[in-house]
């Protein structure tokens, strides 16, 4: 009986610590959400990056879900308001009507493949008109303003990222594109066929034990961090969703 009581007390302590950590994180983020301007891969200046804004939305959305699932006390009305304000801000400032796509930051006409994560985190439907037009823009060749080359995806188009040398294609973004096409393919079979072809082609870029680096160079060589966990997580997610959708 004493052991059971100790376990109950420990569980209450864990719940209290979890609540405090969650509230602290979102309180800090609330103060920064309207000016959040960080993007790890770009070091050439501060901007209102759309990818970062989407991830701020994710933080509040998941905070609400976690509080509900764990029955944690939380300022739900505040978190919901901030989450919805971020959503409206992205929709009014992050989508470029001339480009017909969500762009890398507010006021830009350049693309960012990081936006492909939007339907994967349920920020937007994969069949939403704005996302579909963004998908189509990203899938154009680089010479036409897009980011897709031989089934591989560059992270962003144009501009100075503050680093020396040329960028390769970004493997996590390639798998995000495959998964986005897969999710859209539930209603559009042609996109599902594209996703399957791209996935099969992407498998040929792994090494002899199936591992991937961060990027792939113009000659098919591995670049950047190797092996990279993020790449493999996106590979697993893309493979799982493709298999499930295709039945």
CSV table of C-alpha atoms in Angstrom, one decimal, residues 5-95:
chain,number,residue,atom,x,y,z
A,5,UNK,CA,0.9,5.8,-2.4
A,6,UNK,CA,4.4,6.7,-3.4
A,7,UNK,CA,3.7,6.0,-7.1
A,8,UNK,CA,0.6,8.1,-6.9
A,9,UNK,CA,2.5,11.0,-5.3
A,10,UNK,CA,5.2,10.7,-8.0
A,11,UNK,CA,2.6,10.7,-10.7
A,12,UNK,CA,1.1,13.9,-9.3
A,13,UNK,CA,4.5,15.4,-9.1
A,14,UNK,CA,5.2,14.5,-12.8
A,15,UNK,CA,1.9,16.0,-13.9
A,16,UNK,CA,2.6,19.2,-12.0
A,17,UNK,CA,6.1,19.5,-13.5
A,18,UNK,CA,4.7,18.8,-17.0
A,19,UNK,CA,2.1,21.5,-16.5
A,20,UNK,CA,4.7,24.0,-15.4
A,21,UNK,CA,7.1,23.2,-18.3
A,22,UNK,CA,4.3,23.5,-20.8
A,23,UNK,CA,3.0,26.8,-19.4
A,24,UNK,CA,6.5,28.2,-19.2
A,25,UNK,CA,7.4,27.3,-22.8
A,26,UNK,CA,4.2,28.7,-24.3
A,27,UNK,CA,4.4,31.8,-22.2
A,28,UNK,CA,7.8,32.6,-23.6
A,29,UNK,CA,6.7,31.8,-27.1
A,30,UNK,CA,3.6,34.0,-26.7
A,31,UNK,CA,5.9,36.9,-26.2
A,32,UNK,CA,7.9,36.1,-29.3
A,33,UNK,CA,5.1,34.8,-31.6
A,34,UNK,CA,4.4,38.1,-33.3
A,35,UNK,CA,8.0,38.8,-34.1
A,36,UNK,CA,9.4,35.2,-34.4
A,37,UNK,CA,12.1,35.5,-37.0
A,38,UNK,CA,14.5,32.6,-36.7
A,39,UNK,CA,15.3,30.0,-39.3
A,40,UNK,CA,18.4,27.9,-38.8
A,41,UNK,CA,19.3,27.4,-42.4
A,42,UNK,CA,19.3,31.1,-43.2
A,43,UNK,CA,21.9,33.3,-41.5
A,44,UNK,CA,21.7,36.4,-43.7
A,45,UNK,CA,19.3,38.5,-41.6
A,46,UNK,CA,16.1,38.4,-39.5
A,47,UNK,CA,12.7,38.1,-41.2
A,48,UNK,CA,9.2,36.9,-40.5
A,49,UNK,CA,9.8,33.4,-41.7
A,50,UNK,CA,6.6,31.5,-42.6
A,51,UNK,CA,8.1,28.1,-41.6
A,52,UNK,CA,8.9,29.5,-38.1
A,53,UNK,CA,5.4,30.9,-37.8
A,54,UNK,CA,3.9,27.6,-38.7
A,55,UNK,CA,5.9,25.9,-36.0
A,56,UNK,CA,4.8,28.5,-33.5
A,57,UNK,CA,1.2,27.6,-34.5
A,58,UNK,CA,2.1,23.9,-33.9
A,59,UNK,CA,3.4,24.7,-30.4
A,60,UNK,CA,0.1,26.2,-29.2
A,61,UNK,CA,-2.0,23.7,-31.0
A,62,UNK,CA,-0.1,20.8,-29.5
A,63,UNK,CA,-0.1,22.5,-26.1
A,64,UNK,CA,-3.9,22.6,-26.2
A,65,UNK,CA,-4.1,19.0,-27.3
A,66,UNK,CA,-1.7,17.9,-24.6
A,67,UNK,CA,-3.5,19.8,-21.9
A,68,UNK,CA,-6.8,18.2,-22.9
A,69,UNK,CA,-5.4,14.7,-23.2
A,70,UNK,CA,-3.6,14.9,-19.8
A,71,UNK,CA,-6.4,16.9,-18.2
A,72,UNK,CA,-3.9,19.6,-17.2
A,73,UNK,CA,-5.1,23.0,-16.1
A,74,UNK,CA,-4.1,25.5,-18.7
A,75,UNK,CA,-5.1,29.0,-20.0
A,76,UNK,CA,-6.9,27.4,-22.9
A,77,UNK,CA,-8.7,30.5,-24.1
A,78,UNK,CA,-5.4,32.4,-24.3
A,79,UNK,CA,-3.5,29.6,-26.1
A,80,UNK,CA,-6.4,29.2,-28.6
A,81,UNK,CA,-6.5,32.9,-29.2
A,82,UNK,CA,-2.7,33.1,-29.9
A,83,UNK,CA,-2.8,30.0,-32.1
A,84,UNK,CA,-5.7,31.4,-34.2
A,85,UNK,CA,-4.0,34.8,-34.5
A,86,UNK,CA,-0.8,33.1,-35.8
A,87,UNK,CA,-2.9,31.2,-38.3
A,88,UNK,CA,-4.7,34.4,-39.6
A,89,UNK,CA,-1.3,36.3,-39.7
A,90,UNK,CA,0.2,33.5,-41.9
A,91,UNK,CA,-2.8,33.5,-44.2
A,92,UNK,CA,-2.9,37.2,-44.6
A,93,UNK,CA,0.9,37.9,-44.9
A,94,UNK,CA,2.6,34.6,-45.8
A,95,UNK,CA,0.8,33.8,-49.0
